[in-house]
XYZ file of C-alpha atoms in Angstrom:
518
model
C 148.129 -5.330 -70.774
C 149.396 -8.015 -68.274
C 152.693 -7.420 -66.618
C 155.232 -10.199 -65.566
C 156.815 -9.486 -62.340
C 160.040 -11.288 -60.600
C 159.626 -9.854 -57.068
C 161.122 -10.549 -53.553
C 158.792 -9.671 -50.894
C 158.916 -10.423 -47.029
C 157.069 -13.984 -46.308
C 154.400 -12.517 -44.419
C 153.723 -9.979 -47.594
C 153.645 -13.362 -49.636
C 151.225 -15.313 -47.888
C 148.313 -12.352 -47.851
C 147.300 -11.794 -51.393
C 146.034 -8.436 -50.578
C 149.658 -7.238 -49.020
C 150.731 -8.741 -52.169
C 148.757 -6.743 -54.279
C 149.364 -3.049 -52.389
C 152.961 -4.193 -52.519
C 152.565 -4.201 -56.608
C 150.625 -1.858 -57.097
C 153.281 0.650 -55.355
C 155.765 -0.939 -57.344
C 154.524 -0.819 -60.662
C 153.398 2.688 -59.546
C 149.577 1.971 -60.297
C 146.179 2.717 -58.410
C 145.034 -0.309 -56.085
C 142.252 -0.656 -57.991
C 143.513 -1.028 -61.107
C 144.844 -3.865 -60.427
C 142.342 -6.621 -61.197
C 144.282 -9.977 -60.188
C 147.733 -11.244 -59.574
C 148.641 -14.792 -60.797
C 151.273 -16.507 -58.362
C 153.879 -18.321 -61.168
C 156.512 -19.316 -58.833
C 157.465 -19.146 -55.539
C 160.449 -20.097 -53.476
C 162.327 -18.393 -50.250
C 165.116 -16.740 -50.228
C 167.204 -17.476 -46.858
C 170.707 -16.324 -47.685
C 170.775 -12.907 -45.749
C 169.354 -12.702 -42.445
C 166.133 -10.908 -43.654
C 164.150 -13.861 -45.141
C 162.955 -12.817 -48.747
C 160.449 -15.117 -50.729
C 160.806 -15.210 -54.569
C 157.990 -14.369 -56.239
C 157.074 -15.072 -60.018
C 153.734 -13.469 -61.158
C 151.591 -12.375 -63.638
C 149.924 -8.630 -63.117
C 146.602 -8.379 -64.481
C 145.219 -4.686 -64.676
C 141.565 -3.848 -65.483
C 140.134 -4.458 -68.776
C 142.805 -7.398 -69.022
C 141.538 -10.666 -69.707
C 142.701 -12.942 -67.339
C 144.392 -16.276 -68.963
C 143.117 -19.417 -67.251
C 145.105 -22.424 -67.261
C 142.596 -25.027 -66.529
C 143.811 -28.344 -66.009
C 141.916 -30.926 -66.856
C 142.256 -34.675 -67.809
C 143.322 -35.884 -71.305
C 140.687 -37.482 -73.030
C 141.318 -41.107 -72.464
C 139.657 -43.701 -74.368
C 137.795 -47.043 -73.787
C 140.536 -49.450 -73.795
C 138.149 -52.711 -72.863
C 138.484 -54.204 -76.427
C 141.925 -53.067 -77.045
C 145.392 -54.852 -77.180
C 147.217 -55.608 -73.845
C 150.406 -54.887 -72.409
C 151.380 -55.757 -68.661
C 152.514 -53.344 -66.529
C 154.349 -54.996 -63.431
C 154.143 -52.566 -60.360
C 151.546 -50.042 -59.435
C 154.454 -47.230 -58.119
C 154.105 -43.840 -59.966
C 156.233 -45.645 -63.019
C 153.716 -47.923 -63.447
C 150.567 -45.896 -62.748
C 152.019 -43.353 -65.203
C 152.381 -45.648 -67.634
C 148.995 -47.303 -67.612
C 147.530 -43.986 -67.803
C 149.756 -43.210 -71.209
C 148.832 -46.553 -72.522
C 145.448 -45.983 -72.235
C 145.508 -42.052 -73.903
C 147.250 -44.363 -76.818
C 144.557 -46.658 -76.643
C 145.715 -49.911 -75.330
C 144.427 -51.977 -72.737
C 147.080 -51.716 -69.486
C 147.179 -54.842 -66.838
C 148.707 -53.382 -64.088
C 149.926 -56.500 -61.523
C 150.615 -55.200 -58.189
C 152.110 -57.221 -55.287
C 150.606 -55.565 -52.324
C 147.202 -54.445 -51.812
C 145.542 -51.423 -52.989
C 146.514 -48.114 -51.101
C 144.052 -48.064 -48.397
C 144.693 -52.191 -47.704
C 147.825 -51.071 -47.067
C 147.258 -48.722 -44.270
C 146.862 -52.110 -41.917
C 150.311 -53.390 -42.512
C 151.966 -50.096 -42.424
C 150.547 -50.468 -38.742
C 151.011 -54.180 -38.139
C 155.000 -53.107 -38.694
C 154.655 -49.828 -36.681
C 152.956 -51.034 -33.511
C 153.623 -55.496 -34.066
C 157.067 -55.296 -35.237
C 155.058 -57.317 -38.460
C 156.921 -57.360 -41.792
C 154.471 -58.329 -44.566
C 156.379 -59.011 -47.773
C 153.922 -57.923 -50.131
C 152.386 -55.046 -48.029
C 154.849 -52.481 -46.245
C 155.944 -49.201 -46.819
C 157.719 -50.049 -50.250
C 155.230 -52.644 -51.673
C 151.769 -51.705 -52.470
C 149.766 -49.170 -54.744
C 151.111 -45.819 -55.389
C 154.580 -47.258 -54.313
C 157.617 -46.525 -51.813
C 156.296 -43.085 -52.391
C 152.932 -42.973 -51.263
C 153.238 -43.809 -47.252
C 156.783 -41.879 -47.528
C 156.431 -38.024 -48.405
C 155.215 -37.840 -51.695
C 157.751 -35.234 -52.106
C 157.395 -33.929 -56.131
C 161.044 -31.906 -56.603
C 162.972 -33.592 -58.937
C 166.355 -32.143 -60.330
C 165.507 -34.504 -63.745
C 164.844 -31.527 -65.957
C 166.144 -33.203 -69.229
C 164.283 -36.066 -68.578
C 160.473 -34.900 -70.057
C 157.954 -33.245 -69.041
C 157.754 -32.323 -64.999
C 154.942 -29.775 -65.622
C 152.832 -32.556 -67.501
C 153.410 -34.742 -64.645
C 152.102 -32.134 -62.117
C 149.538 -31.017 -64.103
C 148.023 -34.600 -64.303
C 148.697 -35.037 -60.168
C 146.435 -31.573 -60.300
C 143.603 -32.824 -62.287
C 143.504 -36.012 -60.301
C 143.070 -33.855 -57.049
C 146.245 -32.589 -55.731
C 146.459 -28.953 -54.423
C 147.760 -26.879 -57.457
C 150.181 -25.169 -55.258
C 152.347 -27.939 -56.227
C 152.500 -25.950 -59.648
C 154.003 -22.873 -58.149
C 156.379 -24.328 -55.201
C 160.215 -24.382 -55.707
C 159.917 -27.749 -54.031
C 156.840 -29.175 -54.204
C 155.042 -32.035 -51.655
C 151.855 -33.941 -51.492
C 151.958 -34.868 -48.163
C 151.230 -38.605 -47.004
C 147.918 -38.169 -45.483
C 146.601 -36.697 -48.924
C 148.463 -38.559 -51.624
C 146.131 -42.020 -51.001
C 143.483 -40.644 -52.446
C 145.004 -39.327 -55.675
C 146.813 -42.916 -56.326
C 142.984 -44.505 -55.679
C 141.647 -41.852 -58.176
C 144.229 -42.993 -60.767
C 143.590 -46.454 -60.354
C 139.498 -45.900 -60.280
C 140.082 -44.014 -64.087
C 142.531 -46.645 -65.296
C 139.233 -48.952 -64.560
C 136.962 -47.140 -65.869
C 138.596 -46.859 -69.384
C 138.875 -50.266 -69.469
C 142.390 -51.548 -68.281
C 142.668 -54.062 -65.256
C 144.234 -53.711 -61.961
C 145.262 -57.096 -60.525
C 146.351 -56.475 -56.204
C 147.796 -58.608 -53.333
C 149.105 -60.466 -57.327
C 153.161 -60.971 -57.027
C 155.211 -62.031 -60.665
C 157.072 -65.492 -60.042
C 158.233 -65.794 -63.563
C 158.419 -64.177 -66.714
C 157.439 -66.121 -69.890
C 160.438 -65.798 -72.642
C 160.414 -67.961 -76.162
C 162.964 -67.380 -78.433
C 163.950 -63.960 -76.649
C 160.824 -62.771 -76.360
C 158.758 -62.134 -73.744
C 155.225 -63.705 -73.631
C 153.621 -63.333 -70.852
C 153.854 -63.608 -66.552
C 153.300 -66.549 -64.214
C 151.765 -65.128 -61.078
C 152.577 -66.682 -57.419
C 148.942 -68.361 -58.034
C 150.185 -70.319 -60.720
C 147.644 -68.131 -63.144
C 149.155 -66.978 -66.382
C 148.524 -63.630 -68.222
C 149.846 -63.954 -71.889
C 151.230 -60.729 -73.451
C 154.099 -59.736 -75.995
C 155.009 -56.303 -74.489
C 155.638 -56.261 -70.410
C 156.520 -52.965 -68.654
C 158.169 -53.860 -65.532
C 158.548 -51.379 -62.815
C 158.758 -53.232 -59.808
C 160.656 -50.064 -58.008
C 164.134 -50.414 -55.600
C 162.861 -52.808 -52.918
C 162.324 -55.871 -55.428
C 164.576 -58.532 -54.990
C 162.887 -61.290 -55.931
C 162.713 -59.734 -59.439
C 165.777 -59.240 -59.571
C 167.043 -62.628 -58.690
C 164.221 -64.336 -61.101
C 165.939 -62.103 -64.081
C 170.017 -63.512 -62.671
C 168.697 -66.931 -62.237
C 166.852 -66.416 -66.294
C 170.195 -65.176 -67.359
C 168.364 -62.433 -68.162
C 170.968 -59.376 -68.721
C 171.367 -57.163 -65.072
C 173.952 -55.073 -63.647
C 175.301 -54.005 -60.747
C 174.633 -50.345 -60.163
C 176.654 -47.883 -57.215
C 173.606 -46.566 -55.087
C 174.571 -44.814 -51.735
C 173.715 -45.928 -47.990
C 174.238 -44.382 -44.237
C 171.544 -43.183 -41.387
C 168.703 -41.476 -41.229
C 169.625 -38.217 -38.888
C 166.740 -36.889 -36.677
C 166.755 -32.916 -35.679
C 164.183 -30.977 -33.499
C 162.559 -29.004 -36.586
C 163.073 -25.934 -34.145
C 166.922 -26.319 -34.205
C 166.537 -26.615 -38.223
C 164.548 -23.566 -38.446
C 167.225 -21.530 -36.330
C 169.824 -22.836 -38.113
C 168.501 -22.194 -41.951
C 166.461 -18.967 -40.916
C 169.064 -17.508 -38.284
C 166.261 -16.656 -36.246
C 165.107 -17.966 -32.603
C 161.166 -18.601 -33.711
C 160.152 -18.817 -37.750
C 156.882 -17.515 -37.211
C 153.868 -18.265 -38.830
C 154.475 -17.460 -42.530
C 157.624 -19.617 -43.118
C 157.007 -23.364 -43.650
C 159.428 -25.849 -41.410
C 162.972 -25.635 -43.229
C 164.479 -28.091 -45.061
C 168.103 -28.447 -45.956
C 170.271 -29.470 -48.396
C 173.782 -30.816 -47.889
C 176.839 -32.016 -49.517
C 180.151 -32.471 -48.442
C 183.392 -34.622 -49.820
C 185.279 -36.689 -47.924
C 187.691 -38.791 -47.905
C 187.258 -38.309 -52.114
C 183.496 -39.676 -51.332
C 180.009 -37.086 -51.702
C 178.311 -37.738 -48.516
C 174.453 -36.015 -48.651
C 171.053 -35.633 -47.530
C 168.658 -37.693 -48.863
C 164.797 -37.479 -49.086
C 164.926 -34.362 -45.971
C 161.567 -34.370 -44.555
C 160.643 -30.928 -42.345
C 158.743 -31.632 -39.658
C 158.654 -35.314 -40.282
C 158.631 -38.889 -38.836
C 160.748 -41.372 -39.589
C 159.422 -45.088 -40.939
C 160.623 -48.576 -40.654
C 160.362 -50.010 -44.251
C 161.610 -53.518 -43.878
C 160.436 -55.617 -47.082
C 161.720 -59.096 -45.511
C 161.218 -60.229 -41.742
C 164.927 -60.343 -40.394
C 166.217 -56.998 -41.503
C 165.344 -53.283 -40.564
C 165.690 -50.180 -42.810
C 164.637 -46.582 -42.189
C 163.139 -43.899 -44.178
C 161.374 -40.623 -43.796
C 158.084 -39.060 -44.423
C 156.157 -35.518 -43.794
C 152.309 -34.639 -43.764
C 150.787 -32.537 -45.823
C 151.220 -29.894 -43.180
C 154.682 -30.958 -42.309
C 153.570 -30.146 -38.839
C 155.209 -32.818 -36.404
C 158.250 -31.229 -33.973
C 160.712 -33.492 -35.659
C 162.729 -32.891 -38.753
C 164.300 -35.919 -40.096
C 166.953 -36.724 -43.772
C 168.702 -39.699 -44.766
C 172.670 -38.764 -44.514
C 174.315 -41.017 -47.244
C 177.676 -41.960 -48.829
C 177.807 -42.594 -52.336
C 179.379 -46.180 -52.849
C 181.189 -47.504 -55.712
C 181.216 -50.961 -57.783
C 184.422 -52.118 -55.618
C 182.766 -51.868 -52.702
C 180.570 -54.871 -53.015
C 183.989 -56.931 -53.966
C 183.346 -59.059 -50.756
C 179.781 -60.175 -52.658
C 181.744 -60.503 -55.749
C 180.286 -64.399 -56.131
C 176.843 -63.201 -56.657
C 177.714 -61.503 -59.431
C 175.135 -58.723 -60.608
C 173.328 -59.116 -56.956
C 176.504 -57.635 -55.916
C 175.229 -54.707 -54.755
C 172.089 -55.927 -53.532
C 173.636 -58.729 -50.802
C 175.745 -56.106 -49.694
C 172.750 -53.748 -48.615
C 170.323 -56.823 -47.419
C 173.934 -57.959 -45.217
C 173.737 -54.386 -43.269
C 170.251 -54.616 -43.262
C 170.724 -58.020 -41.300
C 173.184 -56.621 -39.011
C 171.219 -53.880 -37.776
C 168.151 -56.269 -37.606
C 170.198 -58.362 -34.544
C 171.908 -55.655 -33.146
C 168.877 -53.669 -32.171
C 167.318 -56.601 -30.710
C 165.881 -58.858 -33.751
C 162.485 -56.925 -33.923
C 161.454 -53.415 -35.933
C 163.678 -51.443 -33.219
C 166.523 -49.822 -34.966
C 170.214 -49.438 -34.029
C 170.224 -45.682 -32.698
C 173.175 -43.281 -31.404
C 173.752 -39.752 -30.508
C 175.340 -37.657 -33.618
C 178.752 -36.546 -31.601
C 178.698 -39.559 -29.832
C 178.658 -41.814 -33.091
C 181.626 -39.416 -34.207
C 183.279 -40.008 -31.204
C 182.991 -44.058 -31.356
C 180.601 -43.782 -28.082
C 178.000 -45.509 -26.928
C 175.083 -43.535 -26.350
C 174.227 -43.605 -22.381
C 170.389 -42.631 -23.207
C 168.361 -42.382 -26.057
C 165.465 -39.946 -26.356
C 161.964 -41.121 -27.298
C 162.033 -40.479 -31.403
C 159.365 -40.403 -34.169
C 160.016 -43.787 -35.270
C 157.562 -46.040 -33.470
C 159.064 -49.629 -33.097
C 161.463 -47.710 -31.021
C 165.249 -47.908 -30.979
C 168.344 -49.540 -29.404
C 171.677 -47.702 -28.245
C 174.291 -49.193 -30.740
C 177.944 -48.377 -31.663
C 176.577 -47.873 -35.211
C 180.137 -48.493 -36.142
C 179.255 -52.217 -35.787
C 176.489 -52.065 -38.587
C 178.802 -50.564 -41.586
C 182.106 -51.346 -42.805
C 184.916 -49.980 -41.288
C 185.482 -47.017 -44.709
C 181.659 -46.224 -44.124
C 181.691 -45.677 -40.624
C 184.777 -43.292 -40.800
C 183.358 -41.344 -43.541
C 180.288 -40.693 -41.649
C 182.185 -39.899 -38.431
C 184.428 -37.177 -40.583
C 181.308 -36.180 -42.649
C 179.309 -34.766 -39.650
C 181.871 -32.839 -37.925
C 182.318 -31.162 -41.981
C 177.938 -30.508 -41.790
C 178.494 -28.942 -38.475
C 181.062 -26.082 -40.422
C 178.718 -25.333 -42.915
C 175.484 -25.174 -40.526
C 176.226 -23.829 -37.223
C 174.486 -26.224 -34.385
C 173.601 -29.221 -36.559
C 176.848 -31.715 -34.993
C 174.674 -31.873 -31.775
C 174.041 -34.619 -29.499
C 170.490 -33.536 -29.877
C 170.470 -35.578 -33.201
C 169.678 -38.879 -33.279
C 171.002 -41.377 -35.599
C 168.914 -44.378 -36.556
C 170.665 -47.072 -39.109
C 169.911 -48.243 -41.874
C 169.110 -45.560 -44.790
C 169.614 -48.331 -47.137
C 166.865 -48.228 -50.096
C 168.166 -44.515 -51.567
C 168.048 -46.248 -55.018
C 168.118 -49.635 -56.558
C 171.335 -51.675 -56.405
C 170.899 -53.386 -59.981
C 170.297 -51.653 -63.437
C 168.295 -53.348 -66.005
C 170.180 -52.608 -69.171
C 168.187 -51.370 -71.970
C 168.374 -49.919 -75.561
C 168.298 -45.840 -75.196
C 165.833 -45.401 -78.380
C 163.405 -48.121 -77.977
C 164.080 -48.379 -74.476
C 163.658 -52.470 -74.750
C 165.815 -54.531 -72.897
C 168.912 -55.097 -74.539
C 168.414 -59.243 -74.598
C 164.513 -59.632 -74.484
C 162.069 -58.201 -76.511
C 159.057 -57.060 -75.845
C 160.222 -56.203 -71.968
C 160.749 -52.376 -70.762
C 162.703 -51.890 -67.977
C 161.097 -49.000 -66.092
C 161.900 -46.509 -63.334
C 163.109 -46.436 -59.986
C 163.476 -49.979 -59.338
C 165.136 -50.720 -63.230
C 167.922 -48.073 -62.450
C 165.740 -44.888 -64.617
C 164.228 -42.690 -62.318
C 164.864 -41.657 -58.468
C 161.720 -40.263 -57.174
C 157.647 -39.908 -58.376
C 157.759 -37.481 -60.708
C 161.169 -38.872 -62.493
C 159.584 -42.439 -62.250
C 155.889 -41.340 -63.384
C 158.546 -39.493 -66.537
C 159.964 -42.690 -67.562
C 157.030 -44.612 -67.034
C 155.293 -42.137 -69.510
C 157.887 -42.693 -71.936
C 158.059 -46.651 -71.461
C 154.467 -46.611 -72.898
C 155.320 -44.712 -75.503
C 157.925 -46.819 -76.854
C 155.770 -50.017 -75.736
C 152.900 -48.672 -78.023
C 155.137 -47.645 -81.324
C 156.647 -50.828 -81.107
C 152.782 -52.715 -81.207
């Protein structure tokens, strides 16, 4: 009869299935060869002691057993061609989820994306990289699959309460991603291999009959009576609907502002902002595995941080192990940083957003704009770094103890972001409570992780776009906007998700409200 097992081995004994399997099969005191197969559950390491451990979840299956296969396949979606329509604005994870769910229901999706489709993309991201080029449409937040897509594709989500995570993997499985994503504490795509799951998606949305519109940006929303009837596009073209899912993600402004200038209901919304901090991965890995070299059965470490100060949380954000670090302007005239890994998290770098959490009165200086509050207050640092660094793609940079130290870095390293950098007081890019949070804040990370307040960090500025600075209020049953029927505020960008796999979630759910309500 199967056994379950919750095991900690050594990393090398759980990356060789047969070490795994002697190691068992002393344990549970049974012949090697009676032991037919062992199923991998779970796995996650264990770095606490000085002796790495990995976690180990699995399922023992002796001979004579029959072995339980999970296979993952597709739902059976059905031809949607004929079927009613709903408009789903954005082609990010909330959106692509949501299409997909629409279509299981059977109704017709019209997904409208701004940028172009995920490979189109690929030219801009480089345009930005190498020309110091922001396209509007097409960048690192704007496009299909989303912010997500060209940064990480990182899968952990801490949104447990929110539905169904192992749905959501499952589904990123049968569309082609590795299914070790099913068994890793913290699971990741990878960059170079998400693209082709996201063109998958869209290729079976088609096929079953719902539309994908690209390089297609929303100008106005059609609303009679309180109720929403269809989209203007920047063509002048109209698409008439009565439900609209609209998941533009974080980085849409112009949505936002066509909703304020509507007087359709938004709110401001705290979201949290600092630098993106740049490590050798080596120092990481001797600093989370206390060891000089990892070897080659532990992956690149991550971390995880959180501190208070000065009655503020101050975090890492979206840690990428042997990473690079992206510029993901969405406007010419501003810069903003982010982070992203490979599938093999393989670069020399290690990179994380270091944030502060910020509150409603912060924006009091934007107070005129009203709901934008929050948003003019990020696009204003945004600005600032974009002319301090030179009024190009280069970002404001610093040395960690120098920044704490209100110095100006004498030299700055060659780092993984490719427009380059600019030695800046970053003290001149954030308000004056910011900046001395940060300065405190690092000396506090260097406590809890021996070596990390080095001068071998590098600080680039802005990590800006950590999550959206307006909510779109709506009902928490129906999950309709509170003011407008027929429109469902959805995901990241609507203040309902923080990530792909809580986006894809609510974007899930958004469809099923959308279709109950039909």
């Amino acid at each position: 009869m199967p056994k379950e097992l919750q095991i900690q081995v050594s990393p090398e004994i759980a990356a060789n299935e047969l070490l795994l399997k002697e190691h068992i099969s002393k344990l549970v005191q049974t012949p090697l060869a009676e032991i037919q197969h062992v199923s991998v559950l779970k796995r996650s390491i264990d770095a606490r002691q000085k002796s790495i451990k990995i976690n180990v979840k699995a399922t023992v299956y002796f001979q004579g057993d029959v072995i339980a296969e999970d296979k993952i396949e597709l739902p059976e979606y059905k031809n949607v061609s004929n079927a009613q329509e709903v408009i789903v604005v954005g082609a990010g994870p909330a959106g692509l989820f949501a299409a997909l769910q629409l279509i299981e229901l059977g109704v017709k999706p019209i997904v409208i994306e701004r940028g172009k489709d995920v490979r189109g993309r690929r030219r801009d991201l480089k345009a930005i990289n190498r020309d110091h080029i922001v396209n509007e449409d097409s960048n690192y937040c704007f496009g299909e699959g989303g912010a997500g897509t060209y940064s990480d594709g990182k899968l952990y989500t801490r949104s447990k309460k929110r539905g169904d995570v192992d749905r959501i993997l499952k589904l990123l499985v049968a569309f082609g991603a590795t299914p070790e994503i099913l068994v890793e504490a913290h699971p990741h795509i990878g960059t170079n291999k998400l693209p082709q799951i996201i063109q998958d998606i869209r290729d079976k949305i088609i096929e079953f009959g719902g539309k994908v519109l690209f390089e297609t940006r929303v100008t106005d929303i059609i609303v009679k009576s309180n109720e929403v009837q269809g989209i203007i596009t920047q063509n002048g073209d109209v698409i008439e609907a009565k439900k609209i899912i609209l998941a533009t993600g974080h980085s849409a402004r112009d949505i936002f502002e066509l909703l304020d200038k509507k007087k359709i209901l938004i709110e401001a919304k705290p979201f949290a902002l600092g630098v993106r901090a740049e490590h050798p991965q080596s120092l990481i890995d001797s600093i989370q595995y206390s060891c000089d070299f990892r070897g080659e059965y532990l992956p690149p470490a991550p971390y995880s941080i959180v501190k208070q100060v000065n009655g503020r949380g101050m975090y890492s954000f979206c840690m990428c192990p042997g990473g690079v670090i992206a510029p993901c302007a969405t406007s010419p005239g501003e810069v903003v940083t982010n982070g992203w890994s490979p599938s093999k998290r393989d670069q020399v770098t290690a990179n994380s957003g270091i944030v502060v959490e910020l509150k409603l009165e912060d924006f009091k200086p934007f107070a005129k704009f009203g709901a934008l509050a929050g948003m003019e207050f990020q696009k204003a640092i945004e600005q600032k770094a974009w002319h301090l660094a030179g009024k190009t793609q280069k970002v404001p940079a610093q040395r960690m103890i120098d920044f704490s130290q209100n110095k100006v870095s004498t030299d700055i390293p060659k780092t993984s972001y490719v427009p380059g950098t600019t030695s800046v007081e970053l003290g001149q890019v954030f308000p004056g409570f910011l900046t001395q949070i940060m300065r405190q804040g690092f000396q506090e990370f260097g406590k809890s992780m021996k070596g990390y307040f080095t001068n071998e960090a590098i600080l680039h500025a802005p990590e800006s776009r950590t999550s959206s600075p307006v909510r779109i209020p709506r009902d928490n049953f129906t999950l309709e906007h509170l003011q407008i029927k027929g429109l469902y505020p959805c995901g990241e960008g609507a203040g309902y998700a923080g990530g792909i796999i809580s986006a894809a979630i609510d974007g899930e759910k958004c469809a099923i409200k959308c279709v109950e309500s039909l």
